[in-house]
Amino acid sequence: MTYKYFGAPDGATAARVPISMRPEELGGDELGMGGMFTKIKPETVAAMVLTGIQGIPLHKVPPLELVVLHPDYAVVKLPMTVVDPLRGVGEESVGAAAFIWSTVPDRGGPSDAYNVYQLLHEWQDFSHRLHDAGHQAYCLVWP
């Protein structure tokens, strides 16, 4: 699976993104010219931000909201409780969350803490751009 994170003002706009894939449909394409493509599932990002930074127990992490389910792709909305906490945290919290995440083995084995730290900083920048644009976070998922 591949994941592209983007911002949009509402679910209707986000639902049109897979059809057009134009930067203007991505709400200014907050994550750079081509958006942010990653192999990291939105559920994983949500869990890491909420458990690693907010200290919320894993079983209390809210589910993602399905916006579009198509045979070729899906669009999900990430809760603002996942995006907003990143705007207010400092380096210590980001570093601690990166360390915690790096110790959790995934399918590819444990992650390098520095790579996770860089990823969290990208997400922090993303959360600021979303907030400034008044947009919410969405993820396009396709095989």
Tab-separated table of C-alpha atoms in Angstrom:
chain	number	residue	atom	x	y	z
A	1	MET	CA	0.000	0.000	0.000
A	2	THR	CA	1.038	3.573	-0.636
A	3	TYR	CA	-0.221	6.573	1.284
A	4	LYS	CA	-0.355	10.227	0.221
A	5	TYR	CA	-1.146	12.718	2.944
A	6	PHE	CA	-2.754	16.003	1.974
A	7	GLY	CA	-4.906	18.792	3.324
A	8	ALA	CA	-8.372	19.824	2.200
A	9	PRO	CA	-10.998	22.202	3.567
A	10	ASP	CA	-13.688	19.512	3.729
A	11	GLY	CA	-14.588	15.919	2.916
A	12	ALA	CA	-16.217	16.786	-0.422
A	13	THR	CA	-12.990	18.397	-1.665
A	14	ALA	CA	-10.913	15.520	-0.295
A	15	ALA	CA	-13.165	13.025	-2.095
A	16	ARG	CA	-12.393	14.690	-5.450
A	17	VAL	CA	-8.605	14.521	-4.977
A	18	PRO	CA	-8.038	10.986	-6.355
A	19	ILE	CA	-9.913	11.934	-9.517
A	20	SER	CA	-7.944	15.093	-10.253
A	21	MET	CA	-4.691	14.828	-8.257
A	22	ARG	CA	-4.117	18.508	-9.093
A	23	PRO	CA	-2.155	20.557	-6.535
A	24	GLU	CA	-4.980	23.090	-6.224
A	25	GLU	CA	-7.279	20.232	-5.199
A	26	LEU	CA	-4.793	19.368	-2.443
A	27	GLY	CA	-5.407	22.682	-0.734
A	28	GLY	CA	-2.107	24.132	-1.933
A	29	ASP	CA	-0.401	20.752	-1.616
A	30	GLU	CA	0.808	21.383	1.924
A	31	LEU	CA	3.426	18.658	1.826
A	32	GLY	CA	5.403	19.891	-1.145
A	33	MET	CA	5.132	19.650	-4.897
A	34	GLY	CA	4.040	16.015	-4.987
A	35	GLY	CA	2.530	15.680	-1.537
A	36	MET	CA	4.026	13.307	0.987
A	37	PHE	CA	4.104	9.729	-0.216
A	38	THR	CA	4.972	7.170	2.412
A	39	LYS	CA	4.528	3.543	3.373
A	40	ILE	CA	3.450	4.564	6.896
A	41	LYS	CA	-0.203	3.817	7.557
A	42	PRO	CA	-2.382	6.636	8.867
A	43	GLU	CA	-3.396	4.390	11.777
A	44	THR	CA	0.278	4.127	12.749
A	45	VAL	CA	0.783	7.887	12.560
A	46	ALA	CA	-2.341	8.465	14.659
A	47	ALA	CA	-1.264	5.925	17.255
A	48	MET	CA	2.271	7.300	17.522
A	49	VAL	CA	1.230	10.932	17.888
A	50	LEU	CA	-1.474	10.182	20.414
A	51	THR	CA	0.434	7.612	22.472
A	52	GLY	CA	3.966	8.963	22.051
A	53	ILE	CA	3.236	12.673	22.366
A	54	GLN	CA	-0.158	12.901	24.086
A	55	GLY	CA	0.232	9.859	26.344
A	56	ILE	CA	-3.176	8.495	25.375
A	57	PRO	CA	-3.513	4.703	25.785
A	58	LEU	CA	-3.495	2.856	22.472
A	59	HIS	CA	-7.042	1.530	22.953
A	60	LYS	CA	-8.323	5.133	23.212
A	61	VAL	CA	-6.949	6.239	19.809
A	62	PRO	CA	-9.961	7.338	17.715
A	63	PRO	CA	-10.642	5.555	14.425
A	64	LEU	CA	-10.029	7.137	11.052
A	65	GLU	CA	-13.063	8.396	9.172
A	66	LEU	CA	-13.656	6.822	5.763
A	67	VAL	CA	-14.427	9.505	3.169
A	68	VAL	CA	-14.346	7.442	-0.042
A	69	LEU	CA	-14.085	3.721	-0.645
A	70	HIS	CA	-13.441	2.894	-4.290
A	71	PRO	CA	-12.223	-0.421	-5.772
A	72	ASP	CA	-8.915	1.273	-6.706
A	73	TYR	CA	-8.341	3.583	-3.718
A	74	ALA	CA	-9.685	4.985	-0.477
A	75	VAL	CA	-9.567	8.403	1.193
A	76	VAL	CA	-9.553	8.621	4.981
A	77	LYS	CA	-9.705	11.617	7.291
A	78	LEU	CA	-7.313	11.794	10.221
A	79	PRO	CA	-8.814	13.170	13.438
A	80	MET	CA	-7.677	16.701	14.288
A	81	THR	CA	-6.639	15.246	17.649
A	82	VAL	CA	-3.805	13.622	15.693
A	83	VAL	CA	-2.711	16.731	13.800
A	84	ASP	CA	-3.208	19.503	16.384
A	85	PRO	CA	-0.938	18.167	19.179
A	86	LEU	CA	2.092	18.395	16.912
A	87	ARG	CA	1.787	22.166	16.598
A	88	GLY	CA	2.466	22.833	20.264
A	89	VAL	CA	5.175	20.333	21.181
A	90	GLY	CA	8.845	21.122	21.589
A	91	GLU	CA	12.014	19.330	20.599
A	92	GLU	CA	12.088	17.219	23.761
A	93	SER	CA	8.654	15.752	23.103
A	94	VAL	CA	9.415	15.107	19.436
A	95	GLY	CA	12.709	13.435	20.369
A	96	ALA	CA	11.076	11.299	23.052
A	97	ALA	CA	8.269	10.219	20.709
A	98	ALA	CA	10.830	9.368	18.005
A	99	PHE	CA	12.792	7.244	20.459
A	100	ILE	CA	9.662	5.413	21.633
A	101	TRP	CA	8.534	4.806	18.048
A	102	SER	CA	11.993	3.542	17.074
A	103	THR	CA	11.776	0.809	19.706
A	104	VAL	CA	8.502	-0.594	18.359
A	105	PRO	CA	9.320	-3.220	15.738
A	106	ASP	CA	7.242	-3.183	12.606
A	107	ARG	CA	7.253	-5.415	9.555
A	108	GLY	CA	10.617	-4.010	8.458
A	109	GLY	CA	12.156	-4.292	11.924
A	110	PRO	CA	12.768	-1.409	14.328
A	111	SER	CA	13.034	2.060	12.790
A	112	ASP	CA	16.001	4.361	13.181
A	113	ALA	CA	15.165	7.020	15.804
A	114	TYR	CA	16.675	9.828	13.713
A	115	ASN	CA	14.533	8.900	10.684
A	116	VAL	CA	11.442	8.872	12.896
A	117	TYR	CA	12.499	12.237	14.360
A	118	GLN	CA	12.750	13.710	10.851
A	119	LEU	CA	9.352	12.247	9.940
A	120	LEU	CA	7.747	13.757	13.035
A	121	HIS	CA	9.228	17.136	12.101
A	122	GLU	CA	7.709	16.815	8.615
A	123	TRP	CA	4.388	16.060	10.298
A	124	GLN	CA	4.854	19.037	12.602
A	125	ASP	CA	5.384	21.319	9.594
A	126	PHE	CA	2.348	19.725	7.941
A	127	SER	CA	0.186	20.405	11.001
A	128	HIS	CA	1.206	24.094	10.973
A	129	ARG	CA	0.384	24.443	7.265
A	130	LEU	CA	-2.969	22.710	7.736
A	131	HIS	CA	-3.845	25.006	10.623
A	132	ASP	CA	-2.798	28.132	8.712
A	133	ALA	CA	-4.880	27.091	5.692
A	134	GLY	CA	-7.874	26.059	7.841
A	135	HIS	CA	-7.682	22.553	6.384
A	136	GLN	CA	-8.003	19.069	7.791
A	137	ALA	CA	-5.701	16.108	7.208
A	138	TYR	CA	-6.608	13.374	4.742
A	139	CYS	CA	-4.816	10.383	3.362
A	140	LEU	CA	-5.190	8.793	-0.067
A	141	VAL	CA	-4.583	5.054	0.147
A	142	TRP	CA	-3.979	2.809	-2.834
A	143	PRO	CA	-2.276	-0.532	-3.538
